[in-house]
Amino acid sequence: MDSIIVTGNGPLNGQIPIAGAKNACLTLMPATLLSEEPLTLTNAPRLSDIKTMSALLQSLGAEVSALQDGQVLAMSSHDLNNHTAHYDIVRKMRASNLVLGPMLARLGQAIVSLPGGCAIGARPMDLHIEALEALGAEIELKDGYLHAKAPRGLKGATHELRFASVGATENTVMAATLAKGTTVLKNAAREPEIVDLVRCLRAMGAQIDGEGTSTITIQGVDRLHGATHPVVTDRIELGTYMIAPAIAGGEVECLGGKMELVESFAAKLDEAGISVTETDKGLKVARRNGRVKAVNVTTEVFPGFPTDLQAQMMALMCTAEGTSVLEETIFENRFMHAPELTRMGAQIEVHGGTATVTGVERLKGAPVMATDLRASVSLILAGLAAEGETRVSRVYHLDRGYEHVVRKLEGVGAKIERIKDE
Ligand code: UD1
């Protein structure tokens, strides 16, 4: 297990390239299961979660080749020979459940392990199940596995999700592309990753309307064909690196960033006194003088403030002037970074889903431990603004979602290195 050592050394300046979105790629990859013809993704991020999804697809009989240093994923599901997604892989990553809808639609059957509890909450699959049942699937839970079948194929239907779940929307839209007739999915999630998935499915011949709104209409077709699709920019990686100059000072241009991906987040940075401007290459973020102002944040489904940027925003608020209240409404246990930030001198009180942060002038470096993907990067961000050395251990969480984090931050002047633990 490796550690990352960060030493706060003043303002950051320069450019950081933003990769393709992990969460988009993890839903685009299972879309290969819908067609006998090849699907190629470009602008793919180089992450361990992508390797996990590749292994899962390969276990189902798909071919997955990572080309051009992993930035191109060439996939073919011509010869699927297995319809069971085993616990061994699914337990590593909840997004494994995104093979359920496509397998059911293409093969008429799927056995998928339940993901089980994960560090940031219970994360059940009831919404996925209800939506797929509305399309005519029969689903039973046996020995920790969902056994789903649709022997006569799926049938289009109108269904309203009880909550605008990202994963349930993705699974349902993918399944509905090959269903007979029309599916109308109401209260659908509107995240940019869903818009990206729909664009890819459309390139494969699917007939879909309404992506990016809360009603998505899918007209089922008999078959989908091959396509090549570029993965959308990672708005969470983008937001994470936007915090770097905000917390450490300086000016950083995030290459490939677009305002439409991070509107509500950028509005909060603006309220905190950080300038964000769109350039022809990306988004430029600057904190030139003075401390950041405290702002209140409530996580919401898109286009609201993303839960995946809450930990990073908390790190920023730890050094703000005043008191901020951060409310987490998407996941029930997503403040595990708070005690670690406290070890660095932050003043945070957590009550249920609310964290109250009273900013301090300067954080102090300390040994801290990463507990999940976004928590781990929040500790690195805090380290950029801390006095002395911060050693973040268990960084394998980070490798799930951030490629070349050391190289990217070093490139803008941060003092950061990765070391092998003995
Ligand atoms: C996706 C993202 C994740 C992000 C989350 C919310 C991927 C691979 N992951 O996760 O990074 O934090 O969206 O933006 O895209 N829920 C249920 N029943 C269900 C499904 C979900 O109760 O059947 C609950 C979950 O427990 C959670 C909430 O709904 O509390 C949000 O989950 P969901 O939108 O489904 O997130 P994911 O797709 O898992």
Coordinates of N, CA, C and O in Angstrom, one line a residue, residues 234-407:
D234 N -14.5 14.6 -17.0 CA -14.9 14.2 -15.6 C -15.1 15.5 -14.8 O -14.2 16.2 -14.4
R235 N -16.4 15.7 -14.5 CA -16.8 17.0 -13.8 C -16.3 16.9 -12.3 O -16.1 17.9 -11.7
I236 N -16.1 15.7 -11.8 CA -15.7 15.5 -10.4 C -14.2 15.7 -10.3 O -13.7 16.4 -9.4
E237 N -13.4 15.2 -11.2 CA -12.0 15.5 -11.3 C -11.8 17.0 -11.5 O -11.0 17.6 -10.8
L238 N -12.6 17.5 -12.4 CA -12.5 19.0 -12.7 C -12.8 19.8 -11.4 O -12.0 20.7 -11.0
G239 N -13.9 19.5 -10.7 CA -14.2 20.2 -9.5 C -13.1 20.1 -8.4 O -12.7 21.0 -7.7
T240 N -12.5 18.9 -8.4 CA -11.5 18.6 -7.4 C -10.3 19.5 -7.6 O -9.8 20.2 -6.7
Y241 N -9.8 19.6 -8.9 CA -8.7 20.4 -9.2 C -9.0 21.9 -9.2 O -8.1 22.7 -9.0
M242 N -10.3 22.2 -9.3 CA -10.7 23.7 -9.1 C -10.4 24.1 -7.7 O -10.2 25.3 -7.4
I243 N -10.6 23.1 -6.7 CA -10.3 23.5 -5.3 C -8.8 23.7 -5.1 O -8.5 24.5 -4.1
A244 N -8.0 23.1 -5.8 CA -6.5 23.2 -5.5 C -6.0 24.7 -5.4 O -5.5 25.1 -4.4
P245 N -6.3 25.6 -6.4 CA -5.8 27.0 -6.3 C -6.7 27.7 -5.3 O -6.3 28.7 -4.7
A246 N -8.0 27.2 -5.1 CA -8.8 27.9 -4.1 C -8.3 27.7 -2.7 O -8.3 28.7 -1.9
I247 N -7.7 26.6 -2.4 CA -7.3 26.3 -1.1 C -5.8 26.7 -0.9 O -5.4 27.2 0.2
A248 N -5.0 26.6 -1.9 CA -3.6 26.9 -1.8 C -3.2 28.3 -2.3 O -2.1 28.8 -2.1
G249 N -4.2 28.9 -3.0 CA -3.9 30.2 -3.6 C -3.3 30.0 -5.0 O -2.9 28.9 -5.4
G250 N -3.3 31.1 -5.9 CA -2.7 31.0 -7.2 C -3.8 30.9 -8.3 O -5.0 31.3 -8.0
E251 N -3.4 30.5 -9.5 CA -4.3 30.4 -10.6 C -4.0 29.2 -11.4 O -2.9 29.0 -11.9
V252 N -5.1 28.4 -11.6 CA -4.9 27.1 -12.3 C -6.0 27.1 -13.4 O -7.1 27.4 -13.2
E253 N -5.5 26.7 -14.6 CA -6.5 26.5 -15.7 C -6.7 25.0 -15.9 O -5.8 24.2 -16.1
C254 N -8.0 24.5 -15.7 CA -8.3 23.1 -15.8 C -8.7 22.9 -17.3 O -9.8 23.3 -17.7
L255 N -7.8 22.2 -18.0 CA -8.0 22.0 -19.4 C -9.1 21.0 -19.8 O -9.1 19.9 -19.2
G256 N -10.0 21.4 -20.6 CA -11.1 20.6 -21.0 C -12.3 20.8 -20.1 O -13.4 20.3 -20.4
G257 N -12.2 21.6 -19.1 CA -13.3 21.9 -18.2 C -14.4 22.8 -18.9 O -14.0 23.6 -19.7
K258 N -15.6 22.5 -18.5 CA -16.7 23.4 -19.1 C -17.6 23.8 -17.9 O -17.9 23.0 -17.1
M259 N -18.1 25.0 -18.0 CA -18.9 25.6 -16.9 C -20.2 24.7 -16.8 O -20.7 24.5 -15.7
E260 N -20.8 24.3 -17.9 CA -22.1 23.6 -17.8 C -22.0 22.3 -17.0 O -23.0 21.8 -16.5
L261 N -20.7 21.8 -16.8 CA -20.6 20.6 -16.0 C -20.6 20.8 -14.5 O -20.8 19.9 -13.7
V262 N -20.2 22.1 -14.1 CA -20.0 22.3 -12.7 C -20.7 23.6 -12.3 O -20.2 24.3 -11.3
E263 N -21.8 24.0 -12.9 CA -22.4 25.3 -12.6 C -22.7 25.5 -11.1 O -22.3 26.6 -10.6
S264 N -23.3 24.6 -10.5 CA -23.7 24.9 -9.1 C -22.5 24.9 -8.1 O -22.4 25.7 -7.2
F265 N -21.5 24.1 -8.5 CA -20.3 24.1 -7.7 C -19.5 25.4 -7.9 O -19.0 26.0 -7.0
A266 N -19.4 25.8 -9.2 CA -18.7 27.1 -9.5 C -19.4 28.3 -8.8 O -18.7 29.2 -8.4
A267 N -20.7 28.2 -8.7 CA -21.5 29.3 -8.1 C -21.1 29.4 -6.6 O -20.9 30.5 -6.0
K268 N -20.8 28.2 -6.0 CA -20.4 28.2 -4.6 C -19.0 28.8 -4.4 O -18.7 29.5 -3.5
L269 N -18.1 28.4 -5.4 CA -16.8 29.0 -5.3 C -16.8 30.5 -5.5 O -16.1 31.2 -4.7
D270 N -17.7 30.9 -6.3 CA -17.8 32.4 -6.6 C -18.2 33.1 -5.3 O -17.7 34.1 -4.9
E271 N -19.2 32.5 -4.6 CA -19.8 33.0 -3.4 C -18.6 33.0 -2.3 O -18.6 33.9 -1.4
A272 N -17.7 32.1 -2.4 CA -16.6 32.0 -1.4 C -15.5 33.0 -1.8 O -14.5 33.0 -1.1
G273 N -15.6 33.7 -2.9 CA -14.6 34.6 -3.3 C -13.6 34.1 -4.3 O -12.5 34.8 -4.5
I274 N -13.8 33.0 -4.9 CA -12.9 32.4 -5.9 C -13.4 32.8 -7.3 O -14.6 32.6 -7.6
S275 N -12.5 33.2 -8.2 CA -13.0 33.6 -9.5 C -12.9 32.3 -10.4 O -11.8 31.7 -10.4
V276 N -13.9 32.1 -11.2 CA -13.9 31.0 -12.2 C -14.3 31.6 -13.5 O -15.4 32.2 -13.6
T277 N -13.4 31.4 -14.5 CA -13.8 32.0 -15.8 C -13.6 30.9 -16.9 O -12.6 30.1 -16.8
E278 N -14.5 30.9 -17.9 CA -14.4 30.0 -19.0 C -13.4 30.5 -20.0 O -13.4 31.7 -20.3
T279 N -12.4 29.7 -20.4 CA -11.5 30.1 -21.4 C -11.7 29.3 -22.7 O -12.6 28.4 -22.6
D280 N -10.9 29.5 -23.7 CA -11.2 28.6 -24.9 C -10.6 27.2 -24.7 O -10.9 26.3 -25.4
K281 N -9.8 27.0 -23.6 CA -9.2 25.7 -23.3 C -9.8 25.0 -22.1 O -9.6 23.8 -21.9
G282 N -10.6 25.7 -21.3 CA -11.1 25.1 -20.1 C -11.7 26.1 -19.1 O -12.2 27.1 -19.5
L283 N -11.4 25.9 -17.8 CA -11.9 26.8 -16.8 C -10.7 27.3 -16.0 O -9.8 26.5 -15.6
K284 N -10.6 28.6 -15.8 CA -9.5 29.2 -15.1 C -10.0 29.5 -13.7 O -11.0 30.2 -13.6
V285 N -9.3 29.1 -12.7 CA -9.7 29.3 -11.3 C -8.6 30.1 -10.6 O -7.5 29.7 -10.6
A286 N -9.0 31.2 -9.9 CA -8.0 32.0 -9.2 C -8.4 32.4 -7.8 O -9.6 32.8 -7.6
R287 N -7.5 32.4 -6.9 CA -7.6 33.1 -5.6 C -6.4 33.9 -5.5 O -5.3 33.4 -5.3
R288 N -6.6 35.2 -5.6 CA -5.4 36.1 -5.7 C -5.1 36.6 -4.3 O -3.9 36.7 -3.9
N289 N -6.1 37.0 -3.5 CA -5.7 37.6 -2.2 C -6.8 37.3 -1.2 O -8.0 37.1 -1.5
G290 N -6.4 37.3 0.0 CA -7.4 37.1 1.1 C -7.8 35.7 1.3 O -7.5 34.8 0.5
R291 N -8.5 35.5 2.4 CA -9.0 34.1 2.7 C -10.3 33.9 2.0 O -11.1 34.8 1.7
V292 N -10.6 32.6 1.8 CA -11.9 32.2 1.3 C -13.0 32.5 2.3 O -12.7 32.4 3.5
K293 N -14.2 32.8 1.8 CA -15.3 33.1 2.7 C -16.1 31.8 2.9 O -16.2 31.0 2.0
A294 N -16.6 31.6 4.1 CA -17.4 30.4 4.4 C -18.7 30.5 3.7 O -19.3 31.5 3.6
V295 N -19.1 29.4 3.1 CA -20.4 29.3 2.4 C -21.1 28.0 2.9 O -20.4 27.0 3.3
N296 N -22.4 28.0 2.8 CA -23.2 26.8 3.1 C -23.4 25.9 1.9 O -23.7 26.5 0.8
V297 N -23.4 24.6 2.1 CA -23.6 23.8 0.9 C -24.5 22.6 1.2 O -24.4 22.0 2.3
T298 N -25.5 22.3 0.3 CA -26.3 21.2 0.5 C -26.2 20.3 -0.8 O -26.3 20.8 -1.9
T299 N -25.8 19.0 -0.6 CA -25.7 18.2 -1.8 C -27.1 17.8 -2.3 O -28.0 17.6 -1.5
E300 N -27.1 17.7 -3.6 CA -28.4 17.4 -4.3 C -28.1 16.7 -5.5 O -27.0 16.6 -6.0
V301 N -29.2 16.1 -6.1 CA -29.0 15.5 -7.4 C -28.7 16.6 -8.4 O -29.0 17.7 -8.2
F302 N -28.1 16.2 -9.6 CA -27.8 17.2 -10.6 C -29.1 17.9 -11.1 O -30.1 17.3 -11.2
P303 N -29.1 19.2 -11.3 CA -27.9 20.1 -11.3 C -27.5 20.8 -10.0 O -26.8 21.8 -10.0
G304 N -27.9 20.2 -8.9 CA -27.5 20.7 -7.6 C -26.0 20.4 -7.3 O -25.3 19.8 -8.1
F305 N -25.6 20.7 -6.1 CA -24.2 20.5 -5.7 C -23.9 19.0 -5.6 O -24.6 18.3 -4.8
P306 N -22.9 18.5 -6.3 CA -22.7 17.1 -6.3 C -22.1 16.5 -5.0 O -21.2 17.1 -4.4
T307 N -22.7 15.4 -4.5 CA -22.2 14.8 -3.3 C -20.7 14.4 -3.5 O -19.9 14.4 -2.5
D308 N -20.3 14.1 -4.7 CA -18.9 13.6 -5.0 C -17.9 14.8 -4.8 O -16.7 14.6 -5.0
L309 N -18.4 16.0 -4.6 CA -17.5 17.2 -4.4 C -17.6 17.7 -2.9 O -17.0 18.7 -2.6
Q310 N -18.4 17.0 -2.1 CA -18.7 17.5 -0.8 C -17.4 17.5 0.1 O -17.1 18.4 0.8
A311 N -16.7 16.4 0.0 CA -15.5 16.2 0.9 C -14.4 17.3 0.5 O -13.8 17.9 1.4
Q312 N -14.3 17.5 -0.8 CA -13.3 18.5 -1.3 C -13.7 19.9 -0.8 O -12.9 20.7 -0.4
M313 N -15.0 20.2 -0.9 CA -15.5 21.5 -0.5 C -15.3 21.6 1.0 O -15.0 22.7 1.5
M314 N -15.5 20.5 1.8 CA -15.2 20.6 3.2 C -13.8 21.0 3.5 O -13.5 21.8 4.4
A315 N -12.9 20.4 2.8 CA -11.4 20.7 3.0 C -11.2 22.2 2.8 O -10.6 22.9 3.6
L316 N -11.9 22.8 1.7 CA -11.7 24.2 1.5 C -12.3 25.0 2.6 O -11.7 26.0 3.1
M317 N -13.5 24.6 3.1 CA -14.1 25.4 4.2 C -13.4 25.3 5.5 O -13.5 26.2 6.3
C318 N -12.5 24.3 5.6 CA -11.7 24.2 6.9 C -10.8 25.4 7.0 O -10.4 25.7 8.1
T319 N -10.5 26.1 5.9 CA -9.5 27.2 6.0 C -10.3 28.5 5.7 O -9.6 29.6 5.5
A320 N -11.6 28.5 5.6 CA -12.4 29.7 5.3 C -12.5 30.6 6.5 O -12.4 30.2 7.6
E321 N -12.9 31.9 6.1 CA -13.2 32.8 7.2 C -14.7 32.7 7.6 O -15.5 32.9 6.7
G322 N -14.9 32.3 8.8 CA -16.3 32.1 9.2 C -16.7 30.6 9.4 O -15.9 29.7 9.3
T323 N -18.0 30.4 9.5 CA -18.5 29.1 9.8 C -19.4 28.7 8.6 O -20.3 29.4 8.2
S324 N -19.2 27.4 8.2 CA -20.1 26.9 7.1 C -20.8 25.7 7.5 O -20.3 24.9 8.3
V325 N -21.9 25.5 6.9 CA -22.7 24.3 7.2 C -22.8 23.5 5.9 O -23.3 24.0 4.9
L326 N -22.4 22.2 6.0 CA -22.5 21.3 4.9 C -23.5 20.2 5.2 O -23.3 19.5 6.1
E327 N -24.5 20.1 4.3 CA -25.5 19.1 4.5 C -25.4 18.1 3.4 O -25.4 18.4 2.2
E328 N -25.3 16.8 3.8 CA -25.2 15.7 2.9 C -26.6 15.0 2.8 O -27.1 14.5 3.8
T329 N -27.2 15.1 1.6 CA -28.6 14.5 1.5 C -28.6 13.2 0.7 O -29.6 12.6 0.6
I330 N -27.5 12.9 0.0 CA -27.5 11.8 -0.9 C -27.1 10.5 -0.3 O -27.8 9.4 -0.4
F331 N -26.0 10.5 0.5 CA -25.5 9.3 1.2 C -25.6 9.5 2.7 O -25.3 10.7 3.2
E332 N -25.9 8.5 3.4 CA -26.1 8.7 4.9 C -24.8 8.7 5.7 O -24.8 9.1 6.9
N333 N -23.7 8.2 5.1 CA -22.5 8.1 5.9 C -21.3 8.7 5.2 O -20.4 7.9 4.8
R334 N -21.4 10.0 4.8 CA -20.3 10.4 4.0 C -19.5 11.6 4.6 O -19.1 12.5 3.9
F335 N -19.2 11.5 5.9 CA -18.4 12.5 6.5 C -17.1 11.8 7.1 O -16.6 12.3 8.1
M336 N -16.7 10.7 6.5 CA -15.6 10.0 7.1 C -14.2 10.8 7.0 O -13.3 10.5 7.8
H337 N -14.2 11.8 6.1 CA -13.0 12.6 6.0 C -13.0 13.6 7.2 O -11.9 14.2 7.5
A338 N -14.1 13.9 7.9 CA -14.1 14.9 8.9 C -13.2 14.6 10.0 O -12.3 15.5 10.4
P339 N -13.2 13.4 10.6 CA -12.2 13.2 11.7 C -10.7 13.3 11.2 O -9.9 13.7 12.0
E340 N -10.5 12.9 10.0 CA -9.1 13.0 9.5 C -8.7 14.5 9.3 O -7.6 14.8 9.6
L341 N -9.6 15.3 8.8 CA -9.3 16.7 8.6 C -9.1 17.3 10.0 O -8.3 18.2 10.2
T342 N -9.9 16.8 11.0 CA -9.7 17.3 12.4 C -8.3 17.1 12.9 O -7.7 17.9 13.6
R343 N -7.7 15.9 12.5 CA -6.3 15.6 12.8 C -5.4 16.7 12.3 O -4.3 16.8 12.8
M344 N -5.8 17.4 11.3 CA -5.0 18.4 10.7 C -5.3 19.8 11.2 O -4.9 20.8 10.7
G345 N -6.1 19.8 12.3 CA -6.4 21.1 13.0 C -7.7 21.7 12.6 O -8.0 22.8 13.0
A346 N -8.5 21.0 11.8 CA -9.8 21.6 11.4 C -10.7 21.5 12.5 O -10.6 20.7 13.4
Q347 N -11.7 22.5 12.5 CA -12.8 22.5 13.5 C -14.1 22.1 12.9 O -14.7 22.9 12.2
I348 N -14.5 20.8 13.1 CA -15.7 20.3 12.4 C -16.5 19.6 13.5 O -16.0 18.8 14.3
E349 N -17.8 19.8 13.4 CA -18.8 19.1 14.3 C -19.8 18.4 13.4 O -20.4 19.1 12.5
V350 N -19.9 17.1 13.5 CA -20.9 16.4 12.7 C -22.0 15.9 13.5 O -21.9 15.3 14.6
H351 N -23.3 16.2 13.0 CA -24.5 15.7 13.6 C -25.3 15.1 12.5 O -25.8 15.9 11.7
G352 N -25.5 13.8 12.5 CA -26.2 13.2 11.4 C -25.7 13.6 10.0 O -24.5 13.4 9.8
G353 N -26.5 14.1 9.2 CA -26.1 14.5 7.9 C -25.6 15.9 7.7 O -25.5 16.4 6.6
T354 N -25.3 16.6 8.9 CA -24.9 17.9 8.8 C -23.5 18.1 9.4 O -23.3 17.6 10.6
A355 N -22.6 18.8 8.8 CA -21.3 19.1 9.3 C -21.2 20.6 9.4 O -21.4 21.3 8.5
T356 N -20.7 21.1 10.6 CA -20.5 22.5 10.8 C -19.0 22.7 10.9 O -18.3 22.1 11.7
V357 N -18.5 23.6 10.0 CA -17.1 23.8 9.9 C -16.7 25.2 10.3 O -17.3 26.1 9.7
T358 N -15.9 25.4 11.3 CA -15.4 26.7 11.6 C -14.0 26.8 11.1 O -13.1 26.1 11.5
G359 N -13.8 27.7 10.1 CA -12.5 27.8 9.4 C -11.4 28.3 10.4 O -11.6 29.0 11.3
V360 N -10.2 27.7 10.1 CA -9.0 28.1 10.9 C -8.1 28.8 9.9 O -8.2 28.6 8.7
E361 N -7.2 29.6 10.4 CA -6.3 30.3 9.5 C -5.4 29.4 8.7 O -5.2 29.5 7.6
R362 N -4.9 28.3 9.4 CA -3.9 27.5 8.8 C -4.1 26.0 9.3 O -4.2 25.8 10.5
L363 N -4.2 25.1 8.4 CA -4.2 23.7 8.8 C -2.7 23.2 9.1 O -1.8 23.9 8.6
K364 N -2.6 22.1 9.8 CA -1.2 21.6 10.1 C -1.1 20.2 9.6 O -2.0 19.4 9.7
G365 N 0.0 19.9 8.9 CA 0.2 18.6 8.3 C 0.1 17.5 9.4 O 0.5 17.8 10.6
A366 N -0.3 16.4 9.0 CA -0.5 15.2 10.0 C -0.5 13.9 9.2 O -0.9 14.0 8.0
P367 N -0.3 12.8 9.8 CA -0.6 11.5 9.1 C -2.1 11.3 9.1 O -2.7 11.4 10.2
V368 N -2.6 11.0 8.0 CA -4.1 10.8 7.9 C -4.3 9.6 7.0 O -3.4 9.1 6.3
M369 N -5.6 9.1 7.1 CA -5.9 7.9 6.3 C -7.0 8.1 5.4 O -8.1 8.6 5.8
A370 N -6.9 7.6 4.2 CA -8.0 7.7 3.2 C -9.0 6.6 3.5 O -8.6 5.5 3.8
T371 N -10.3 7.0 3.4 CA -11.3 6.0 3.7 C -12.2 5.7 2.5 O -12.8 4.7 2.5
D372 N -12.3 6.6 1.6 CA -13.0 6.4 0.3 C -12.4 7.3 -0.7 O -11.5 8.2 -0.4
L373 N -12.8 7.1 -1.9 CA -12.3 7.8 -3.0 C -12.2 9.4 -2.8 O -11.2 10.0 -2.9
R374 N -13.4 10.0 -2.6 CA -13.4 11.4 -2.5 C -12.8 11.9 -1.2 O -12.2 13.0 -1.2
A375 N -13.0 11.2 -0.2 CA -12.4 11.5 1.1 C -10.9 11.6 1.0 O -10.2 12.5 1.5
S376 N -10.3 10.7 0.2 CA -8.8 10.6 0.1 C -8.3 11.9 -0.6 O -7.3 12.5 -0.2
V377 N -9.0 12.3 -1.6 CA -8.5 13.5 -2.4 C -8.7 14.7 -1.6 O -7.9 15.7 -1.7
S378 N -9.7 14.7 -0.7 CA -9.9 15.9 0.1 C -8.8 16.1 1.1 O -8.4 17.3 1.4
L379 N -8.1 15.0 1.5 CA -7.0 15.1 2.4 C -5.8 15.6 1.7 O -5.0 16.4 2.3
I380 N -5.6 15.3 0.5 CA -4.5 15.8 -0.3 C -4.7 17.3 -0.5 O -3.8 18.1 -0.4
L381 N -5.9 17.7 -0.9 CA -6.2 19.1 -1.0 C -5.9 19.9 0.3 O -5.3 21.0 0.2
A382 N -6.3 19.3 1.4 CA -6.1 20.0 2.7 C -4.5 20.1 2.9 O -4.0 21.1 3.4
G383 N -3.8 19.0 2.5 CA -2.4 19.0 2.7 C -1.7 20.1 1.9 O -0.7 20.7 2.3
L384 N -2.3 20.5 0.7 CA -1.7 21.6 -0.1 C -1.7 22.9 0.6 O -0.9 23.8 0.3
A385 N -2.6 23.1 1.6 CA -2.8 24.3 2.3 C -2.2 24.2 3.7 O -2.3 25.2 4.5
A386 N -1.7 23.1 4.1 CA -1.3 22.9 5.5 C 0.2 23.2 5.7 O 1.0 23.2 4.7
E387 N 0.5 23.6 6.9 CA 1.9 23.9 7.3 C 2.6 22.5 7.6 O 2.1 21.7 8.3
G388 N 3.7 22.2 6.9 CA 4.4 21.0 7.1 C 3.8 19.9 6.3 O 3.1 20.1 5.3
E389 N 4.1 18.6 6.7 CA 3.9 17.5 5.9 C 2.7 16.7 6.2 O 2.4 16.4 7.4
T390 N 1.9 16.4 5.2 CA 0.7 15.5 5.4 C 1.0 14.2 4.7 O 1.3 14.2 3.5
R391 N 0.8 13.1 5.5 CA 1.1 11.8 4.8 C -0.3 11.1 4.8 O -0.9 10.8 5.8
V392 N -0.8 10.9 3.5 CA -2.1 10.3 3.3 C -1.8 8.8 3.0 O -1.2 8.5 2.0
S393 N -2.3 7.9 3.9 CA -2.0 6.5 3.6 C -3.3 5.8 3.0 O -4.3 6.5 3.0
R394 N -3.1 4.6 2.6 CA -4.2 3.9 1.9 C -4.7 4.5 0.6 O -5.9 4.7 0.4
V395 N -3.7 5.0 -0.2 CA -4.1 5.7 -1.4 C -4.7 4.9 -2.5 O -5.0 5.4 -3.6
Y396 N -4.9 3.6 -2.3 CA -5.5 2.8 -3.3 C -6.9 3.3 -3.6 O -7.4 3.1 -4.7
H397 N -7.5 3.9 -2.7 CA -8.8 4.5 -2.9 C -8.7 5.5 -4.0 O -9.6 5.6 -4.9
L398 N -7.6 6.3 -4.0 CA -7.4 7.4 -4.9 C -7.2 6.9 -6.3 O -7.7 7.5 -7.3
D399 N -6.6 5.7 -6.5 CA -6.3 5.2 -7.8 C -7.6 4.7 -8.5 O -7.6 4.5 -9.7
R400 N -8.7 4.6 -7.7 CA -9.9 4.2 -8.3 C -10.5 5.4 -9.2 O -11.2 5.1 -10.1
G401 N -10.1 6.6 -8.8 CA -10.8 7.7 -9.5 C -9.9 8.9 -10.0 O -10.5 9.8 -10.6
Y402 N -8.6 8.8 -9.7 CA -7.8 10.0 -10.1 C -6.5 9.4 -10.8 O -5.8 8.7 -10.1
E403 N -6.4 9.7 -12.1 CA -5.1 9.3 -12.7 C -4.1 10.3 -12.6 O -4.3 11.5 -12.6
H404 N -2.8 9.8 -12.3 CA -1.7 10.7 -12.3 C -1.8 11.9 -11.3 O -1.5 13.1 -11.7
V405 N -2.4 11.7 -10.2 CA -2.7 12.8 -9.3 C -1.4 13.6 -8.9 O -1.3 14.8 -8.8
V406 N -0.3 12.8 -8.6 CA 1.0 13.4 -8.2 C 1.5 14.3 -9.4 O 1.9 15.4 -9.2
R407 N 1.5 13.7 -10.6 CA 2.1 14.4 -11.8 C 1.3 15.7 -12.0 O 1.8 16.7 -12.3

